[in-house]
Amino acid sequence: MHRKLTVRDLRTGNRARVLRALYFDEPRSRQELAGSTGLSQASVSNVVGELISEGVVVEAGQVDSDGGRPRVLLRVNPAHTAVVGVDVGETHVLVEVFDLTLRRRAEATFPMEPDAHSIDEVAARVLDGLDRCLRDSGARDVLGVGIGVPGFVERGLVYAQTVGWHGVALERMLRAGTDLPLFLDNGANTLGQAEVWFGAGRGTGDAVVALIGSGVGASVIADGVLYRGSSGGAGEWGHTTVALDGRPCRCGARGCLEAYIGAYGVVERYRAVRPDVPVEQEAALAALVADGSAAARGVLAETACYAGLGVANLINLFNPARVIVGGWAGLLLGARILDDVRAEASRHALHRSFEQASITLCELGPESVALGAATLPVADFLAGGGVRRTAPSRVG
């Protein structure tokens, strides 16, 4: 049985429509907001008056109108509150503080050993970074903390098989050090939301955003909505099988895509033909991309082959308008092999689906997981029409 909508529900819905319109397409006048939201001029004026009185929206100058009085332009107030984004990656923990419109104000990075992921150490570094960044930014009012993690989140517990986490209570551990609202989600999902909001996925409702770092994942957006699966575990693209009884993967299986295109696997193959490469993973991958030797070209060609196969599988499964490749390793490799990836994908994907899909690189840079994580509390704020939650929240 459907719950009957109340006046409060309608008011929240109206506020959310106006606030989202301003957030993603500012500045706008009241008249333009009425046209884009479908609300009456009176409703828009009432909502705008409330949002201005609360400090969520501010005036942003005037624009001449056709024969009438100048129209006042409006925008979301960046200084209304701060928001935090955290990337719990395999090579680092990155904490960033943003204003409400997601302009960066402070950041702190803590290197991590790729094979050592003590949950106690990760939690301590997140809390340390949070304290440091809030102090450096001078932020006194914080909307919430979004956290992108490896694996997936189910009821606040993190399941990341490749780093040895099974039902890790990261949210509870962080709760011991902060009372700010916490929003946890898979890092590929946060990257995907950032690209759909501000980057290469903007303007499309059907996209797959592939994150290639030490590991590999994907965010699947269908009709504008992130597809999560039954328990939040959808999008584990890196653990689809591309070679029967193939190379061993860190998850314990064999032949996973991650073993062929993730930085961990690519660098391992490079070391097999060139033992003197740097120890640090990102430096080793950069050396591979810059290496013009036949051995290095062979490693890159094999990587492009499997990446193209993986992208073709995404195209055949989800029929996206765009496949967007990101992550620090994806961007580093993509600068060199993206054309080869496209060519290989064309050989494996269904012809019509391939013709309809563009394959491109992320636009927001290698550190956009933290930016995407910051969108989690912002999305909650927008959906609530600018009203904050009074209790901690989680996504997964």
mmCIF file of C-alpha atoms in Angstrom, residues 199-381:
data_model
loop_
_atom_site.group_PDB
_atom_site.id
_atom_site.type_symbol
_atom_site.label_atom_id
_atom_site.label_comp_id
_atom_site.label_asym_id
_atom_site.label_seq_id
_atom_site.Cartn_x
_atom_site.Cartn_y
_atom_site.Cartn_z
ATOM 1 C CA GLY A 199 32.879 14.976 -15.974
ATOM 2 C CA ALA A 200 32.765 12.773 -19.038
ATOM 3 C CA GLY A 201 29.433 11.194 -18.074
ATOM 4 C CA ARG A 202 27.508 14.415 -17.728
ATOM 5 C CA GLY A 203 24.371 14.513 -19.850
ATOM 6 C CA THR A 204 23.929 10.752 -20.248
ATOM 7 C CA GLY A 205 21.736 8.406 -18.251
ATOM 8 C CA ASP A 206 23.403 5.174 -19.394
ATOM 9 C CA ALA A 207 27.118 4.855 -18.792
ATOM 10 C CA VAL A 208 29.716 2.552 -17.313
ATOM 11 C CA VAL A 209 32.625 4.157 -15.493
ATOM 12 C CA ALA A 210 35.581 1.765 -15.205
ATOM 13 C CA LEU A 211 38.077 2.294 -12.401
ATOM 14 C CA ILE A 212 41.509 0.814 -13.057
ATOM 15 C CA GLY A 213 43.986 1.163 -10.219
ATOM 16 C CA SER A 214 45.817 -1.580 -8.366
ATOM 17 C CA GLY A 215 42.514 -3.397 -8.738
ATOM 18 C CA VAL A 216 39.645 -3.016 -11.186
ATOM 19 C CA GLY A 217 35.963 -2.155 -10.737
ATOM 20 C CA ALA A 218 33.096 -0.467 -12.527
ATOM 21 C CA SER A 219 30.136 1.763 -11.797
ATOM 22 C CA VAL A 220 27.059 0.961 -13.886
ATOM 23 C CA ILE A 221 24.566 3.808 -14.369
ATOM 24 C CA ALA A 222 21.297 2.744 -16.005
ATOM 25 C CA ASP A 223 18.632 5.342 -16.812
ATOM 26 C CA GLY A 224 20.389 7.777 -14.484
ATOM 27 C CA VAL A 225 20.450 5.398 -11.511
ATOM 28 C CA LEU A 226 23.419 3.500 -10.121
ATOM 29 C CA TYR A 227 22.871 -0.242 -10.352
ATOM 30 C CA ARG A 228 23.938 -1.921 -7.091
ATOM 31 C CA GLY A 229 22.640 -5.483 -7.264
ATOM 32 C CA SER A 230 20.919 -7.311 -4.409
ATOM 33 C CA SER A 231 23.444 -6.412 -1.712
ATOM 34 C CA GLY A 232 25.615 -3.671 -3.208
ATOM 35 C CA GLY A 233 28.086 -5.983 -4.917
ATOM 36 C CA ALA A 234 27.333 -5.128 -8.556
ATOM 37 C CA GLY A 235 30.092 -3.682 -10.708
ATOM 38 C CA GLU A 236 32.924 -6.077 -9.797
ATOM 39 C CA TRP A 237 34.064 -5.995 -13.419
ATOM 40 C CA GLY A 238 37.621 -6.884 -12.456
ATOM 41 C CA HIS A 239 36.492 -10.301 -11.271
ATOM 42 C CA THR A 240 34.768 -11.367 -14.458
ATOM 43 C CA THR A 241 36.653 -14.265 -16.034
ATOM 44 C CA VAL A 242 38.472 -13.593 -19.314
ATOM 45 C CA ALA A 243 40.735 -16.672 -19.407
ATOM 46 C CA LEU A 244 39.726 -20.125 -18.258
ATOM 47 C CA ASP A 245 42.361 -21.351 -15.769
ATOM 48 C CA GLY A 246 44.305 -18.164 -16.529
ATOM 49 C CA ARG A 247 46.605 -16.106 -14.342
ATOM 50 C CA PRO A 248 45.969 -16.215 -10.586
ATOM 51 C CA CYS A 249 44.072 -13.228 -9.208
ATOM 52 C CA ARG A 250 44.430 -11.732 -5.754
ATOM 53 C CA CYS A 251 40.819 -12.724 -5.041
ATOM 54 C CA GLY A 252 41.860 -16.398 -5.149
ATOM 55 C CA ALA A 253 40.320 -17.250 -8.529
ATOM 56 C CA ARG A 254 42.124 -17.604 -11.847
ATOM 57 C CA GLY A 255 41.692 -15.739 -15.121
ATOM 58 C CA CYS A 256 40.062 -12.595 -13.677
ATOM 59 C CA LEU A 257 40.243 -9.441 -15.786
ATOM 60 C CA GLU A 258 41.980 -7.691 -12.880
ATOM 61 C CA ALA A 259 44.941 -10.078 -13.180
ATOM 62 C CA TYR A 260 45.492 -8.794 -16.731
ATOM 63 C CA ILE A 261 44.714 -5.047 -16.623
ATOM 64 C CA GLY A 262 44.963 -3.993 -12.965
ATOM 65 C CA ALA A 263 48.187 -2.180 -12.073
ATOM 66 C CA TYR A 264 49.200 -5.018 -9.785
ATOM 67 C CA GLY A 265 49.065 -7.564 -12.618
ATOM 68 C CA VAL A 266 50.475 -5.276 -15.325
ATOM 69 C CA VAL A 267 53.504 -4.307 -13.228
ATOM 70 C CA GLU A 268 54.090 -7.948 -12.313
ATOM 71 C CA ARG A 269 54.265 -8.848 -16.026
ATOM 72 C CA TYR A 270 56.560 -5.890 -16.713
ATOM 73 C CA ARG A 271 58.954 -6.993 -13.966
ATOM 74 C CA ALA A 272 59.100 -10.427 -15.531
ATOM 75 C CA VAL A 273 60.701 -8.914 -18.663
ATOM 76 C CA ARG A 274 62.470 -5.938 -17.031
ATOM 77 C CA PRO A 275 63.572 -6.674 -13.428
ATOM 78 C CA ASP A 276 65.100 -3.235 -12.800
ATOM 79 C CA VAL A 277 61.774 -1.305 -12.774
ATOM 80 C CA PRO A 278 60.955 0.883 -9.750
ATOM 81 C CA VAL A 279 59.567 -0.827 -6.662
ATOM 82 C CA GLU A 280 56.725 1.649 -6.166
ATOM 83 C CA GLN A 281 53.692 0.632 -8.224
ATOM 84 C CA GLU A 282 52.794 3.994 -9.780
ATOM 85 C CA ALA A 283 56.421 4.707 -10.697
ATOM 86 C CA ALA A 284 56.724 1.236 -12.241
ATOM 87 C CA LEU A 285 53.635 1.742 -14.384
ATOM 88 C CA ALA A 286 54.854 5.167 -15.490
ATOM 89 C CA ALA A 287 58.168 3.572 -16.491
ATOM 90 C CA LEU A 288 56.318 0.959 -18.545
ATOM 91 C CA VAL A 289 54.324 3.596 -20.424
ATOM 92 C CA ALA A 290 57.527 5.545 -21.177
ATOM 93 C CA ASP A 291 59.542 2.449 -22.161
ATOM 94 C CA GLY A 292 59.874 2.056 -25.917
ATOM 95 C CA SER A 293 61.418 -1.415 -25.843
ATOM 96 C CA ALA A 294 59.855 -4.363 -27.641
ATOM 97 C CA ALA A 295 59.282 -6.115 -24.306
ATOM 98 C CA ALA A 296 57.383 -3.137 -22.883
ATOM 99 C CA ARG A 297 55.338 -2.797 -26.053
ATOM 100 C CA GLY A 298 54.392 -6.449 -25.715
ATOM 101 C CA VAL A 299 53.133 -5.935 -22.148
ATOM 102 C CA LEU A 300 51.098 -2.902 -23.219
ATOM 103 C CA ALA A 301 49.685 -4.722 -26.257
ATOM 104 C CA GLU A 302 48.512 -7.631 -24.091
ATOM 105 C CA THR A 303 47.004 -5.190 -21.598
ATOM 106 C CA ALA A 304 45.135 -3.387 -24.385
ATOM 107 C CA CYS A 305 43.883 -6.717 -25.713
ATOM 108 C CA TYR A 306 42.343 -7.755 -22.407
ATOM 109 C CA ALA A 307 41.077 -4.255 -21.616
ATOM 110 C CA GLY A 308 39.314 -4.151 -24.998
ATOM 111 C CA LEU A 309 37.795 -7.554 -24.323
ATOM 112 C CA GLY A 310 36.590 -6.349 -20.922
ATOM 113 C CA VAL A 311 35.110 -3.163 -22.389
ATOM 114 C CA ALA A 312 33.346 -5.206 -25.087
ATOM 115 C CA ASN A 313 31.774 -7.329 -22.360
ATOM 116 C CA LEU A 314 30.485 -4.173 -20.673
ATOM 117 C CA ILE A 315 29.032 -2.948 -23.972
ATOM 118 C CA ASN A 316 27.333 -6.273 -24.669
ATOM 119 C CA LEU A 317 25.932 -6.571 -21.147
ATOM 120 C CA PHE A 318 24.729 -3.017 -20.506
ATOM 121 C CA ASN A 319 24.449 -1.262 -23.909
ATOM 122 C CA PRO A 320 25.820 2.017 -22.467
ATOM 123 C CA ALA A 321 26.042 5.275 -24.360
ATOM 124 C CA ARG A 322 29.515 5.800 -22.867
ATOM 125 C CA VAL A 323 32.254 3.686 -21.359
ATOM 126 C CA ILE A 324 34.478 5.986 -19.327
ATOM 127 C CA VAL A 325 37.888 4.738 -18.199
ATOM 128 C CA GLY A 326 39.395 6.230 -15.061
ATOM 129 C CA GLY A 327 41.479 5.504 -11.989
ATOM 130 C CA TRP A 328 45.142 6.438 -11.746
ATOM 131 C CA ALA A 329 46.294 3.383 -13.705
ATOM 132 C CA GLY A 330 43.469 3.663 -16.231
ATOM 133 C CA LEU A 331 44.386 7.235 -17.064
ATOM 134 C CA LEU A 332 48.107 6.489 -17.198
ATOM 135 C CA LEU A 333 47.638 3.470 -19.462
ATOM 136 C CA GLY A 334 44.790 5.034 -21.421
ATOM 137 C CA ALA A 335 46.972 7.885 -22.615
ATOM 138 C CA ARG A 336 49.042 5.270 -24.439
ATOM 139 C CA ILE A 337 46.700 2.400 -25.382
ATOM 140 C CA LEU A 338 43.137 3.766 -25.605
ATOM 141 C CA ASP A 339 43.013 3.542 -29.402
ATOM 142 C CA ASP A 340 44.118 -0.095 -29.199
ATOM 143 C CA VAL A 341 41.475 -0.761 -26.535
ATOM 144 C CA ARG A 342 38.791 0.677 -28.833
ATOM 145 C CA ALA A 343 39.996 -1.448 -31.741
ATOM 146 C CA GLU A 344 39.974 -4.609 -29.637
ATOM 147 C CA ALA A 345 36.524 -3.796 -28.213
ATOM 148 C CA SER A 346 35.178 -3.429 -31.757
ATOM 149 C CA ARG A 347 36.240 -7.004 -32.505
ATOM 150 C CA HIS A 348 34.378 -8.482 -29.525
ATOM 151 C CA ALA A 349 31.329 -6.256 -29.039
ATOM 152 C CA LEU A 350 28.081 -6.594 -30.953
ATOM 153 C CA HIS A 351 28.367 -4.233 -33.895
ATOM 154 C CA ARG A 352 25.316 -2.068 -33.278
ATOM 155 C CA SER A 353 25.963 -1.720 -29.560
ATOM 156 C CA PHE A 354 29.586 -0.771 -30.260
ATOM 157 C CA GLU A 355 28.508 1.859 -32.796
ATOM 158 C CA GLN A 356 26.303 3.494 -30.169
ATOM 159 C CA ALA A 357 28.929 3.599 -27.415
ATOM 160 C CA SER A 358 31.788 6.039 -27.026
ATOM 161 C CA ILE A 359 34.911 4.889 -25.159
ATOM 162 C CA THR A 360 36.725 7.735 -23.488
ATOM 163 C CA LEU A 361 38.849 8.702 -20.490
ATOM 164 C CA CYS A 362 37.604 10.278 -17.291
ATOM 165 C CA GLU A 363 37.872 14.059 -17.219
ATOM 166 C CA LEU A 364 38.292 14.678 -13.498
ATOM 167 C CA GLY A 365 41.787 13.281 -13.020
ATOM 168 C CA PRO A 366 43.312 10.374 -11.096
ATOM 169 C CA GLU A 367 42.121 11.478 -7.656
ATOM 170 C CA SER A 368 38.410 11.770 -8.405
ATOM 171 C CA VAL A 369 37.377 8.909 -6.103
ATOM 172 C CA ALA A 370 37.596 11.311 -3.145
ATOM 173 C CA LEU A 371 35.673 13.968 -5.067
ATOM 174 C CA GLY A 372 33.029 11.382 -5.872
ATOM 175 C CA ALA A 373 32.889 10.313 -2.243
ATOM 176 C CA ALA A 374 32.142 13.927 -1.304
ATOM 177 C CA THR A 375 29.120 13.827 -3.611
ATOM 178 C CA LEU A 376 27.482 11.234 -1.334
ATOM 179 C CA PRO A 377 26.553 13.620 1.510
ATOM 180 C CA VAL A 378 25.836 16.358 -1.043
ATOM 181 C CA ALA A 379 23.399 14.074 -2.898
ATOM 182 C CA ASP A 380 21.665 13.336 0.393
ATOM 183 C CA PHE A 381 21.455 17.060 1.120
#
